Amino acid sequence: MLFGDLLRLSFEALRAHKLRTFLTILGIVIGVTSVIAIVSIVVGMNEKITGLINNMGTTTFFVSKFGVDDYQSEDAYREARKRKDLKFRDVEAIQKDCELCEEVGARTMTFRQLKHGPEKLNRVVIVGTTSNFIKITDFEVGEGRVHSEFEQDRYRQVVLIGDKIREELYPGVDPIGRELKIGIHKYEIIGVAKPRGSMLGEDFDEFVIIPITTLLKNYGSHRSVDIFVKAPSEDAMDETIDQARVILRARRHVDFQDQDDFAITTSEDWLEFYGNVTGTIQVVAVAIPLIALVVAGIVVMNIMMVSVTERTREIGIRKSLGARKRHIMLQFLAEALMMSVFGGGLGIAFGILLAKVLTNAGDLPFVISEVAILGGVFISTGVGVIFGLYPAMKGARLDPVDAMRFE
Amino acid sequence: MLIETKNLWKTYIMGVQELHALKGVDLQIEKGEYVAIMGPSGSGKSTLMNLIGCLDTPTQGDYYLNGESVSTMNDNELAKIRNKEIGFVFQTFNLLPRANSLHNVELPLIYSGIDTGTRREMAAKALKEVDLLDWAGHKPNELSGGQRQRVAIARALVNEPSLILADEPTGNLDTKTGLEIMKLFRRLNDRGNTMIMVTHDPEIAEFADRIIYIRDGEVEKEEKRSGKVQDVH
Ligand SMILES: Nc1ncnc2c1ncn2[C@@H]1O[C@H](COP(=O)(O)OP(=O)(O)OP(=O)(O)O)[C@@H](O)[C@H]1O
Ligand SMILES: [Mg+2]
């Protein structure tokens, strides 16, 4: 039997049962589309988060009251809460005594209401930073500038606002030089950050940045600051961390046999933490459409079974004319495969489209994942073969005499 | 010798009960012969035809076709024999309803792996032999019973088999159409085709060289006929 004959035969059979063929293909399309879309979103999310974390740089580490490990369990968190806060004095001490530390900065946060004239924004994150903070985060200044060391030292009430704040409180006007009320204090706007977009509903543009000294003075100094340190090189990371650690341990009177009462976190630790937190979610997210595909496969099998039963007589006739088992099996398998490959192809196309729309909406990078596409091809043909095989074999095994007598 | 069966048995097992459809059939049919098989309903005629046509295998006994032992062949070898050596004509025509005449006639050639061009030619030639070339593009439901049976005959002829088997080929046709089919069979036999035909109708059996009577799964008697019916009224 020629290959072309096989294809023509299967194609004719599919065309003769349009609705059935359509429904089967639809099932496969839905399965493959969702697999590809979800894999793309997961990959995009990973990429984004990895990007954010790597932005911090491989030569930078954080010193803070809570480390990633302290969020792993409630007990660990409760224990960590008993630690002494990290103070701005500690930052200054590291700045002064740590020779390897190339750049030392700090950040702390609070939430306050923003006001401009009659317009208000509630619970906006107020980030107090040292003036060098811009060197390690991923936000960029769009217009104006961030506060200087001079302003920081003098507790100046100057503020750089996120793009969302500009949009909400200063629509259609240049906010630079204007006044912004944070809580009860008045600030002068000196800069606007470049928009960063949002991810999964979280807006990255709704924040303001003020000098850390101003924040501690205006909104209370009973809060812990996060310290960041930049090492001269990746190779010098460990040594730099050690220097900073020794200084802090001495200042905080940690006994030599005791563990650190603060946490040091590198970008590697963050990545690991992220992987731990999201690993299971990702597996589940990919598993669900896979289940959908198995269901689609069972639908294919069912429909092929009906198709075989319906064509029992035809199978008998073909066998009486010299069709071998193999011919009958290939005929049905080709039908299942055609539907799966066609459905798979459409599913890949729709999947990429859907992934594009969703990543766009979620402000994620759009990555055409080869794994997802290869997976789509592989899975859809796999579904065709695996679930088409049993009905095809059943058809091929029919006895010609019995089959021809079938009504 | 084209066909030789030795002590052919076919037993169907239904639950605990054994049903012997054939009980030791010995047959010899020469190349070029035209044989009719007659017998009461349930006597085993179709069972015998299915064995001769390699659609089924005997429970016991030997069957030689062209000197080759068929009883020991596997599925694929049997399929090949059906494809190349045997043309089947059934009472119910057994055409594919969705395919036109030409495609129905083509079917055996598809399984021989013959290319499309040659196939078309061969199928058209076979249709011409049964006088249906003008109906090549029509589907079975657009044809009369006699025309359908002629398509089926063209299909049986197309691979130039050594043997044409017909199980009650006129059973679903009126007398006049039945006689037309017989005229066609006569012609095929005169041309050298070996024909074996099952029939209930003594008038139809008249067309054969030899009549084999079957009763209860056994050959009851044989009747050689000298004066063939040549003339169809
Ligand atoms: N697949 C089968 N399973 C069980 N019994 C069968 C089967 N096929 C045939 N038989 C039995 O074998 C016997 C012979 O059947 P067969 O079809 O050969 O008779 P027949 O001579 O062709 O009859 P008819 O003239 O009615 O066509 C019958 O008793 C029938 O019931
Ligand atoms: Mg019968």
Coordinates of N, CA and C and ligand atoms in Angstrom, one line a residue, chain B residues 42 44-47 91 167-168 198 200, ligand 2:
Chain B
G42 N -28.0 -23.6 5.7 CA -27.3 -24.0 6.9 C -26.4 -25.3 6.7
G44 N -23.6 -25.5 5.1 CA -22.2 -25.2 5.1 C -21.6 -24.7 3.8
K45 N -22.4 -24.2 2.9 CA -21.9 -23.7 1.6 C -21.1 -22.5 1.8
S46 N -21.6 -21.5 2.6 CA -20.8 -20.3 2.7 C -19.5 -20.6 3.5
T47 N -19.6 -21.5 4.5 CA -18.4 -21.8 5.3 C -17.4 -22.4 4.3
Q91 N -23.4 -12.0 -2.2 CA -24.8 -11.8 -2.4 C -25.2 -10.3 -2.2
D167 N -20.8 -16.1 -3.8 CA -21.7 -16.7 -2.9 C -23.1 -16.1 -3.1
E168 N -23.9 -16.9 -3.8 CA -25.3 -16.5 -4.1 C -25.3 -15.1 -4.8
V198 N -22.1 -20.4 -5.4 CA -23.1 -21.0 -4.5 C -24.4 -20.5 -5.0
H200 N -29.0 -21.3 -4.7 CA -30.1 -22.0 -4.3 C -31.0 -22.4 -5.5
Ligands
MG2 MG -24.6 -18.9 2.8

